Each structure stands twice: as C-alpha cells, then as structure tokens.
Short mmCIF file of C-alpha atoms in Angstrom, two decimals:
data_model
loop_
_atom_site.label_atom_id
_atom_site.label_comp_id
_atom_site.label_asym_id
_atom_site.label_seq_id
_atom_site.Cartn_x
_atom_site.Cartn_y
_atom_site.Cartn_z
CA UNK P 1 -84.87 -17.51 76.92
CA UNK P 2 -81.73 -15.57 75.24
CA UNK P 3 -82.47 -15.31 71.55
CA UNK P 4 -79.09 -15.15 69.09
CA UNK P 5 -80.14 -12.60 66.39
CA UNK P 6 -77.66 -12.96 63.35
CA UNK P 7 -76.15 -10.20 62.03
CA UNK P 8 -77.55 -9.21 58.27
CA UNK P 9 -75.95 -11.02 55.38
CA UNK P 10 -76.71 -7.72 52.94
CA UNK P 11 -73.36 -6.14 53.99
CA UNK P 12 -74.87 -3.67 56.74
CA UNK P 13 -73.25 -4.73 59.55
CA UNK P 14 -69.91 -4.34 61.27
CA UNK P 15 -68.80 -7.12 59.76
CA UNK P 16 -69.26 -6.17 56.05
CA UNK P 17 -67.78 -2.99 56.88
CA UNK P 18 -64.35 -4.52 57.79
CA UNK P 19 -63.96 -6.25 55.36
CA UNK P 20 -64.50 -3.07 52.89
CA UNK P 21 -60.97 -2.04 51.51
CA UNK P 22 -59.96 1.26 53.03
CA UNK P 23 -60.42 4.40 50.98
CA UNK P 24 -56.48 5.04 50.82
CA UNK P 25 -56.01 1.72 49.32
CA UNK P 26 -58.58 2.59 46.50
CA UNK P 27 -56.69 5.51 45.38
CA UNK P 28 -53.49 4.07 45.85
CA UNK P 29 -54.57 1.43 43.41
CA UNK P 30 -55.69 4.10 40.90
CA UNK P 31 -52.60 6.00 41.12
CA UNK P 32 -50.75 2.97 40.76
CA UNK P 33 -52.62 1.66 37.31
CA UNK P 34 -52.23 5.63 35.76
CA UNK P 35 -48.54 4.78 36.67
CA UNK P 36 -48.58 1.43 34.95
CA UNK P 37 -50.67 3.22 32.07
CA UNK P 38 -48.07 5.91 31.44
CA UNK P 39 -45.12 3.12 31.64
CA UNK P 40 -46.99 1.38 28.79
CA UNK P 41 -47.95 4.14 26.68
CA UNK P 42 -43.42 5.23 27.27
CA UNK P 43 -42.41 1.51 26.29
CA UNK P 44 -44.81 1.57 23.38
CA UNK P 45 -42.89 5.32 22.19
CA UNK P 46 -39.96 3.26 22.82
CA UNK P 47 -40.88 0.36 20.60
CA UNK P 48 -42.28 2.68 17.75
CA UNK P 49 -39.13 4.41 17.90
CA UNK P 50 -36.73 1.27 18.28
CA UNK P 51 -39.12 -0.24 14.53
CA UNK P 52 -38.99 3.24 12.79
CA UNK P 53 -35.44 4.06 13.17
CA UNK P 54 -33.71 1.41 14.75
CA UNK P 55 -30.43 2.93 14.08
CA UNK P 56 -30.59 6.24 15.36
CA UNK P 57 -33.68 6.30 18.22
CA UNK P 58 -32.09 3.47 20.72
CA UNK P 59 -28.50 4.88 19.61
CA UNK P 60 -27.02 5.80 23.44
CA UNK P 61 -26.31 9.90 22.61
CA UNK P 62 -29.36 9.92 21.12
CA UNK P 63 -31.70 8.61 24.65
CA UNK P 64 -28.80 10.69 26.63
CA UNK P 65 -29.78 13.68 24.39
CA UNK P 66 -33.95 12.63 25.27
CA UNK P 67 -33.41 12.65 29.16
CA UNK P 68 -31.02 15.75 28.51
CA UNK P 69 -33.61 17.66 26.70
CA UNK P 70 -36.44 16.08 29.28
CA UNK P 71 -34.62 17.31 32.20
CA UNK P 72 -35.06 21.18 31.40
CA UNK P 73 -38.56 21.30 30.87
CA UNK P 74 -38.60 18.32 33.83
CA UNK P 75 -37.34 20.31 36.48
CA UNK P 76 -40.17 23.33 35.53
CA UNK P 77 -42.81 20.26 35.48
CA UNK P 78 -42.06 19.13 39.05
CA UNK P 79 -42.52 22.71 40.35
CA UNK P 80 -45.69 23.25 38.07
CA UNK P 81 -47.52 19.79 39.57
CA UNK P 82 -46.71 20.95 43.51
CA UNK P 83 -49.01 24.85 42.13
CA UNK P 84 -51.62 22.68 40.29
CA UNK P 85 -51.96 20.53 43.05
CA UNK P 86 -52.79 23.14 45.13
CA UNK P 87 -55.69 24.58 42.82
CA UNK P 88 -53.66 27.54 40.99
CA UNK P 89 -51.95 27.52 38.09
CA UNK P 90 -48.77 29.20 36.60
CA UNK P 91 -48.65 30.62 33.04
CA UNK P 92 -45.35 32.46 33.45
CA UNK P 93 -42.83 29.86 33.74
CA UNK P 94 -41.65 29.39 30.35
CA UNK P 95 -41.38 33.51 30.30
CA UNK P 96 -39.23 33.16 33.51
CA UNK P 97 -37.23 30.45 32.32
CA UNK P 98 -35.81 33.00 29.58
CA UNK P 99 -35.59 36.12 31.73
CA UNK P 100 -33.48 33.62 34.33
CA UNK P 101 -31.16 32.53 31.53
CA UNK P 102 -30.22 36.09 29.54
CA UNK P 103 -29.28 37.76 33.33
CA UNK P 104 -27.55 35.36 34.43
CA UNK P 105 -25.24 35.65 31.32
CA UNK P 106 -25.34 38.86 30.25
CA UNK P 107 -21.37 40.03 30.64
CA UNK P 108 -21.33 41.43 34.22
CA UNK P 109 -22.69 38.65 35.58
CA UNK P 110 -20.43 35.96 33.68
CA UNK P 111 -17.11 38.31 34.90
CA UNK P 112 -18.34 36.31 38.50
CA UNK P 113 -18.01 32.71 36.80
CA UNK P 114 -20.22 29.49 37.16
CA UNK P 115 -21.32 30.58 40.77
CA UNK P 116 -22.38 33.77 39.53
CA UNK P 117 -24.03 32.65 36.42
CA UNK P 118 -26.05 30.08 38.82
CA UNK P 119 -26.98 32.24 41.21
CA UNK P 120 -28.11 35.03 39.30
CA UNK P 121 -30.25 32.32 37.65
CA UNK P 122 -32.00 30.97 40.73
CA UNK P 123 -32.22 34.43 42.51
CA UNK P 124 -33.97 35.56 39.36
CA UNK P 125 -36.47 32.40 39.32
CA UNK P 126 -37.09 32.77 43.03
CA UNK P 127 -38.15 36.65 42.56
CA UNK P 128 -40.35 35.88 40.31
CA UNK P 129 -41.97 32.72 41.92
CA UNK P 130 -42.25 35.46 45.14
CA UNK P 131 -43.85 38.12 42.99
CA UNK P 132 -46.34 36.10 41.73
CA UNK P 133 -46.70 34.24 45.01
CA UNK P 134 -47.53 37.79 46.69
CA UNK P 135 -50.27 38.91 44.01
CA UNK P 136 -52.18 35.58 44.44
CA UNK P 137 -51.41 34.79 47.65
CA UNK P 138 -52.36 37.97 49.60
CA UNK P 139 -52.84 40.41 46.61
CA UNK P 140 -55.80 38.07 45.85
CA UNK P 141 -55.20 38.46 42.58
CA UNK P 142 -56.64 35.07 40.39
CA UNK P 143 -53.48 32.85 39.47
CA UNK P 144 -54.67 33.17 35.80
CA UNK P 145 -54.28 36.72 35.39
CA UNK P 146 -51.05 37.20 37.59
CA UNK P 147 -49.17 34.42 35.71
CA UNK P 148 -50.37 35.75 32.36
CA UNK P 149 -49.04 39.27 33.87
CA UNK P 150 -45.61 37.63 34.88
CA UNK P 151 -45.35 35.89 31.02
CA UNK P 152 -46.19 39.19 29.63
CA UNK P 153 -43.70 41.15 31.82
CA UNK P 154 -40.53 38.72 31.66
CA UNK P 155 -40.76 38.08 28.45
CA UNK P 156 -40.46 42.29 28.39
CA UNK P 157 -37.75 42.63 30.27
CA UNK P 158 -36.16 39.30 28.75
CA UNK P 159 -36.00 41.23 25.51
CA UNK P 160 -34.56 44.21 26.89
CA UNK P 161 -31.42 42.99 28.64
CA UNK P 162 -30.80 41.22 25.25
CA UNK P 163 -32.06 43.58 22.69
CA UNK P 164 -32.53 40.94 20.49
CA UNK P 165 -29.22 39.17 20.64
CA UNK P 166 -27.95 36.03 21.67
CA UNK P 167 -25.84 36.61 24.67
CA UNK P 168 -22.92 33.55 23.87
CA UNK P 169 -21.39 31.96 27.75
CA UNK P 170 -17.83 32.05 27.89
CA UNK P 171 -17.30 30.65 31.21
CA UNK P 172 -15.47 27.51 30.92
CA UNK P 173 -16.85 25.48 33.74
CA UNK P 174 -20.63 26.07 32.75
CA UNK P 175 -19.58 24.85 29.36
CA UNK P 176 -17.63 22.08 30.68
CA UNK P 177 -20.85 20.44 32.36
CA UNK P 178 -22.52 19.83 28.53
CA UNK P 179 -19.42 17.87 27.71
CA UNK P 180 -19.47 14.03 27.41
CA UNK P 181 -16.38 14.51 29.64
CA UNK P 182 -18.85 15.08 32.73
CA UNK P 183 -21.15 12.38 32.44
CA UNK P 184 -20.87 10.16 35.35
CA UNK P 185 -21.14 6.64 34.10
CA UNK P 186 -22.80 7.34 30.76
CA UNK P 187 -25.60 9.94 32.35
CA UNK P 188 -25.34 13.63 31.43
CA UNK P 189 -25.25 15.96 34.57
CA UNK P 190 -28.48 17.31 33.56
CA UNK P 191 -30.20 14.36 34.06
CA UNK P 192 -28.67 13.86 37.43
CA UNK P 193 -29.79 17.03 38.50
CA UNK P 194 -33.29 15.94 36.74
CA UNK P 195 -33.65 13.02 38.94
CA UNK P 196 -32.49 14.92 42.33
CA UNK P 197 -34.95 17.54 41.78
CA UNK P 198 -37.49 14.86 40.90
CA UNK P 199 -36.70 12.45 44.46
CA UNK P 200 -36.85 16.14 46.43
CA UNK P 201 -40.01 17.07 45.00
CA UNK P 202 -41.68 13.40 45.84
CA UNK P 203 -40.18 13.16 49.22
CA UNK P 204 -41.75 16.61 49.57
CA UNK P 205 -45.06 16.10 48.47
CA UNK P 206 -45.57 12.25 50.04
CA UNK P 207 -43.25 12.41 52.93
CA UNK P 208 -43.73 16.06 54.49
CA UNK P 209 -46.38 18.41 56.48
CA UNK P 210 -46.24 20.64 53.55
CA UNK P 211 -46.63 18.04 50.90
CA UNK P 212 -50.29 17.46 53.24
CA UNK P 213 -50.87 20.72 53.28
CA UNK P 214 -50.93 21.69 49.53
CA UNK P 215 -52.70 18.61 48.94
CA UNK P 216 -55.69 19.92 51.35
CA UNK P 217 -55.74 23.47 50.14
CA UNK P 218 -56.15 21.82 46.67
CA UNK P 219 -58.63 20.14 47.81
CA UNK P 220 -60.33 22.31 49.57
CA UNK P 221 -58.73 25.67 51.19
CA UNK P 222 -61.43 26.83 53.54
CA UNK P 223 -61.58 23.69 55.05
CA UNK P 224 -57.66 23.83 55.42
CA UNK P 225 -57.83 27.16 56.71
CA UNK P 226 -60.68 25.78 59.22
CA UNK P 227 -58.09 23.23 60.53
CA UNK P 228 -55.46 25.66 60.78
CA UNK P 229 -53.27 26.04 57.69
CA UNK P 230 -51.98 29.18 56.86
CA UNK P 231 -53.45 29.14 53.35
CA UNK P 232 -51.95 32.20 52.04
CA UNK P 233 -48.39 31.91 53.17
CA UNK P 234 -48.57 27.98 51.71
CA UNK P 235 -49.86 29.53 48.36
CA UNK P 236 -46.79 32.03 48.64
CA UNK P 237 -44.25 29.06 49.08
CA UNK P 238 -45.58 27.70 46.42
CA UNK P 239 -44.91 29.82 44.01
CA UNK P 240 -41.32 30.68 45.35
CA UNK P 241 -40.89 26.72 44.75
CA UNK P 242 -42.37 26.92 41.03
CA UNK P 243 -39.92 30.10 40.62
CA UNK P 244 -37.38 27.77 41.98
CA UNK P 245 -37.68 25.32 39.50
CA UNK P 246 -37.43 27.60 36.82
CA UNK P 247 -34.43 29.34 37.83
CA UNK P 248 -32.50 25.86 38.01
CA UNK P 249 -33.90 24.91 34.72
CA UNK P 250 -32.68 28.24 33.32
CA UNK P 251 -29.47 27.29 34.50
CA UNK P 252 -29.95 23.61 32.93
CA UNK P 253 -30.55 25.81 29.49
CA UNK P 254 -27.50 27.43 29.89
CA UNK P 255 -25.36 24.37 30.07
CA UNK P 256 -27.24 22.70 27.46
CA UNK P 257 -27.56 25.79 24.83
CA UNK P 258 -24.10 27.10 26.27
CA UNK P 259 -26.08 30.93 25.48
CA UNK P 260 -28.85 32.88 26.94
CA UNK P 261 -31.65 34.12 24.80
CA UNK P 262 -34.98 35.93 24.97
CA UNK P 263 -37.21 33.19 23.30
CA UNK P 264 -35.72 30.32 25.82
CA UNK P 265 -38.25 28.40 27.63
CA UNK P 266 -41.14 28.97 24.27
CA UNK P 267 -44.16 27.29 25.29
CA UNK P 268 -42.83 25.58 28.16
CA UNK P 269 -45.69 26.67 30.16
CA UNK P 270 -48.30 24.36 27.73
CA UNK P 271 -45.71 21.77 28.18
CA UNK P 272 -45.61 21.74 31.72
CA UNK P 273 -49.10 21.73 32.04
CA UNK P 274 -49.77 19.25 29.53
CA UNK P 275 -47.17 16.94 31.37
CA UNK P 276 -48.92 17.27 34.77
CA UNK P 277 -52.52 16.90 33.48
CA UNK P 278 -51.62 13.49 31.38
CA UNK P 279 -49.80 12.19 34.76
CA UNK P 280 -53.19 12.46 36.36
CA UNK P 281 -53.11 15.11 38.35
CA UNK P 282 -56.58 17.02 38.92
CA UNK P 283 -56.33 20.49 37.26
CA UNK P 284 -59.24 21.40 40.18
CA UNK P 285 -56.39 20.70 42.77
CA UNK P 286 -56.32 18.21 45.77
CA UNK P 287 -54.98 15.17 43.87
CA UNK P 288 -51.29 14.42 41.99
CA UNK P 289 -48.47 12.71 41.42
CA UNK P 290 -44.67 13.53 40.86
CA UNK P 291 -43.94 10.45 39.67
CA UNK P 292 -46.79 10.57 36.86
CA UNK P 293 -45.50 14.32 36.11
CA UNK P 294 -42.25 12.58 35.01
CA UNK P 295 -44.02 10.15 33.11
CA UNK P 296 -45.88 13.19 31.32
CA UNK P 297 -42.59 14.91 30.05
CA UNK P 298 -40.62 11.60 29.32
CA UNK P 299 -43.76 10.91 26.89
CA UNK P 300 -44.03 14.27 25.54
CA UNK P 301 -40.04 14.47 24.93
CA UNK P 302 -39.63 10.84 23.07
CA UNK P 303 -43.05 11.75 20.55
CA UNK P 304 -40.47 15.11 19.72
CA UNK P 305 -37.98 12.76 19.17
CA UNK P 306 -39.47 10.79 17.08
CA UNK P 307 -41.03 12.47 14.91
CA UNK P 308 -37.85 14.59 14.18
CA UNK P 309 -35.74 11.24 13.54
CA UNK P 310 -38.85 10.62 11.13
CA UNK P 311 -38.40 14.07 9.73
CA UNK P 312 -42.00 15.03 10.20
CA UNK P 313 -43.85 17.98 10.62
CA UNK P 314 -43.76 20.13 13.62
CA UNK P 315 -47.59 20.80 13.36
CA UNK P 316 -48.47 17.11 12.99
CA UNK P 317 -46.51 16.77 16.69
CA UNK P 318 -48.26 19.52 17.72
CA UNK P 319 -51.61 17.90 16.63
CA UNK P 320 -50.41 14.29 18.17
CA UNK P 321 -49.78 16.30 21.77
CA UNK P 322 -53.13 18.14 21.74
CA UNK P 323 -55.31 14.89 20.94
CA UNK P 324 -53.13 13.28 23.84
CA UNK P 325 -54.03 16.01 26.38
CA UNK P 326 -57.79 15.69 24.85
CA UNK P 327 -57.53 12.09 25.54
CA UNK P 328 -55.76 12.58 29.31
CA UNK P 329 -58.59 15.09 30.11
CA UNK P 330 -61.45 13.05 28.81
CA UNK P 331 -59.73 10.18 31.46
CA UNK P 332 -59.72 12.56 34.24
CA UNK P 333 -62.96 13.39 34.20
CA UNK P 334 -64.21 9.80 34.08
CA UNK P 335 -62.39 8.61 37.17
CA UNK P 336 -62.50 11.97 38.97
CA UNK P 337 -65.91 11.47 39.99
CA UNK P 338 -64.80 8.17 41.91
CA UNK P 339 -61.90 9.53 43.54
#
C-alpha cells in the first residue's frame, strides 16, 4: 500500500522555501525605506525652514542658490560614493577641488577662454584621481595615507600657483553661465550639470558591468579577483572617476565664485563623506546608493541654509552635522548586520 507522507508544516520544505521573499527584494526594500527616510528628514528641513523664515527660505533665488551651492560639493559626492563603495576612501578631494580651480584660471590658461579654463580643470582632476589611483591601486599604498598625501600636496602646490591671491576670471562666457540669463526654465546651469552627473553616476553603478564590479570588490576583493575582476585596474578607474568629479566641480566653482582660490573646496572632503555615509552607504564597502548620496548633500546644504537665514552660529551647524553623522552611523551599524 502507497503511503502519502505530508510535507512538514514548520517551514522546512520546498514549499516554505518558495514562498520566502528573495534576498534582492529584502535589500531593495531597505534601500527603499533609507530613501523614504532621507525624503522625510529633507521635507521636514523644508518645513522648518518654510515656519522660521517664511519669507526668505522658500523665496525661488534663494532654493536656486541651495541646489546651486548643492551641486558643487554634489558632483564631488557622486564620485566619493562610487570609491567608498568599493572599500577605499578619498581624503584629497576637497584639496583637488582648489588646485583644479586656481590652474585652470591662472592668466595663461584663461588667454585660451572657457574651453581652456574647463579643460585645464578636468585634466587637472583626472591627474590627480590617476595619481592616487596608481599608489593604491598597484603602489599598494593604504587609501588613507595616499589621499591624506594628495590633500597635503595640492593644497601645496594650490598655494603656490596663487601665492596667496585670488586669481579674478575674466572670461566672459564662464561668467556668463552664473547669470540668471542662463537658467533654462528657472534652473541654474549648475544644477543641470548636478543632475546629469547624478543620472550618469546611477546608470553607472545600477545599470553597468563596472557598477557590479565595484560593488563586489567592496564587498569583498579576493573573492572578485577569484571570479576574475581585475581588482587593481577597477581600483585605478576609480579614482580617475573621483578625480573626475572634482575637476568638473572645480569648474562648477569657477562659474559660481567667478575666481580661483587656494582655500576652494575647505572641508569638502568631511562633507562628501558625511553625505555618502548618512545616504546609507557602508563605509566597509560592498553596499550604496547614488540616489541616497544626493539625499545626503541636499540635507547637509538646506541645515547651512538655514541656519544662516537664522543668523546662527557656524559651530552650532557644525555641532548639528556631527550629531547627524553620529546618528547615520549608529543606523548603519544596526541594519548592517542584516544586510
């Protein structure tokens, strides 16, 4: 006699398994409330703003002058998230941002115009991205220490080419771009270039072999160099892409300062960073977002704003950003273990 043996009802079995949601789906739905999270924490800014100084915070120049001022810093962010991602980490972008800016419009190089001024800019960024690529990539030299190196050096050499001064831009067409003239429908250029450096860097990391790849060396790079990724050379294009970034934000400075100077880009390293750890992406590597990196800055630039329509003290913003970071870190670390 044939004897029907029922599968167990504690969730062993085949059965139970398919119905188990997918692991993909469970960090999906993660990502997708720390998205919702930072949208709510932005529209509460927003409101604080809007009941503090109604007047002057939802004025239109002054949220085109927050996205303008976003986008700078922005653009460095998106290239900073793609290095964390991958497990390093890159002190020397705010340093690069200033060397970029004071060559690219020191007087020899404005005598060649906006093209000049732009290309000096994002040459500059990309040499440095590849120098620093090369020391941690093959020079095995730890990200820390060749960053901090890179900070140390620019910043040199940034004070050199200007002794001191501010070098003014006299080329009309760079100038032209910070006029109100240039917006297209209401949005600054800036912020147009902002949001196509932003859509490029998601499509990149979520659409694109290389956006998997930094992903798995984050996650773990001998097992990516077990399934044959060329670790060191993706390591290398990653820092050409953060030295990217920089060099167009340097070139966003210009526009918006209409000068180059040797303290440009102060501290936008700690922003960056900051930005990219509160929009949840692991600073152990393997796991991040563009999207949330956005998020990050947008917060980070509306507090500024507020607090300076509120005429408060710089060190109580400063305070107000570190307890946020505190608070972003203390989150990571409670749902990293179930990611």
């Amino acid at each position: 006699m044939t004897q029907h043996v029922s599968p167990p009802r504690g969730g062993t079995g085949k059965a139970a398994s398919a119905d188990a949601p997918p692991a993909w789906r469970s960090l999906t739905a993660r990502a997708d409330l720390r998205t919702l999270s930072l949208l709510g924490v932005l529209a509460v800014l927003v409101l604080i703003g809007g009941i503090t100084q109604p007047d002057s915070f939802l004025d239109t120049r002054n949220l085109q002058l927050v996205l303008t001022q976003a986008s700078v810093i922005g653009v460095v962010t998106v290239g900073m998230t793609f290095v964390i991602i991958s497990g390093g980490i890159d002190l020397s972008v705010g340093a690069i941002v200033a060397l970029a800016s004071v060559w690219a419009t020191t007087v020899a190089t404005q005598e060649y115009g906006f093209a000049g001024i732009l290309f000096t800019a994002v040459v500059v960024g990309l040499g440095c991205g590849l120098v620093n690529g090369v020391l941690v990539a093959y020079g095995r030299v730890v990200p820390f220490i060749a960053t901090l190196a890179m900070l140390a050096s620019a910043r040199g050499l940034a004070l050199q080419i200007t002794e001191g001064r501010t070098q003014v831009v006299t080329v009309p067409g760079v100038l032209d771009l910070g006029e109100r003239d240039s917006y297209v429908l209401g949005v600054p250029p800036l912020v147009l270039v902002f949001a196509a450096v932003t859509v490029i860097g998601w499509l990149l990391l979520n659409r694109t072999t290389f956006g998997r790849r930094t992903v798995a060396v984050g996650g773990n790079a001998e097992a990516a160099r077990l399934a044959g990724i060329d670790v060191r050379r993706q390591r290398l294009y990653l820092y050409l892409l953060s030295g990217l970034c920089c060099g167009i934000a340097a070139f966003l400075l210009i526009v918006l300062a209409g000068s180059g100077q040797n303290t440009n880009g102060n501290l936008y390293e700690l922003d960056a960073i900051a930005a990219v750890i509160i929009g949840g992406t692991l600073l152990t590597g393997g796991r991040g977002t563009i999207v949330g990196s956005v998020l990050g800055i947008l917060i980070f630039t509306t507090i500024t704003n507020i607090f300076a329509l509120n005429n408060l003290q710089s060190d109580v913003q400063q305070i107000a950003k570190g307890a946020i970071i505190v608070v972003a870190v203390l989150v990571q670390r409670r749902t990293g273990s179930t990611t």
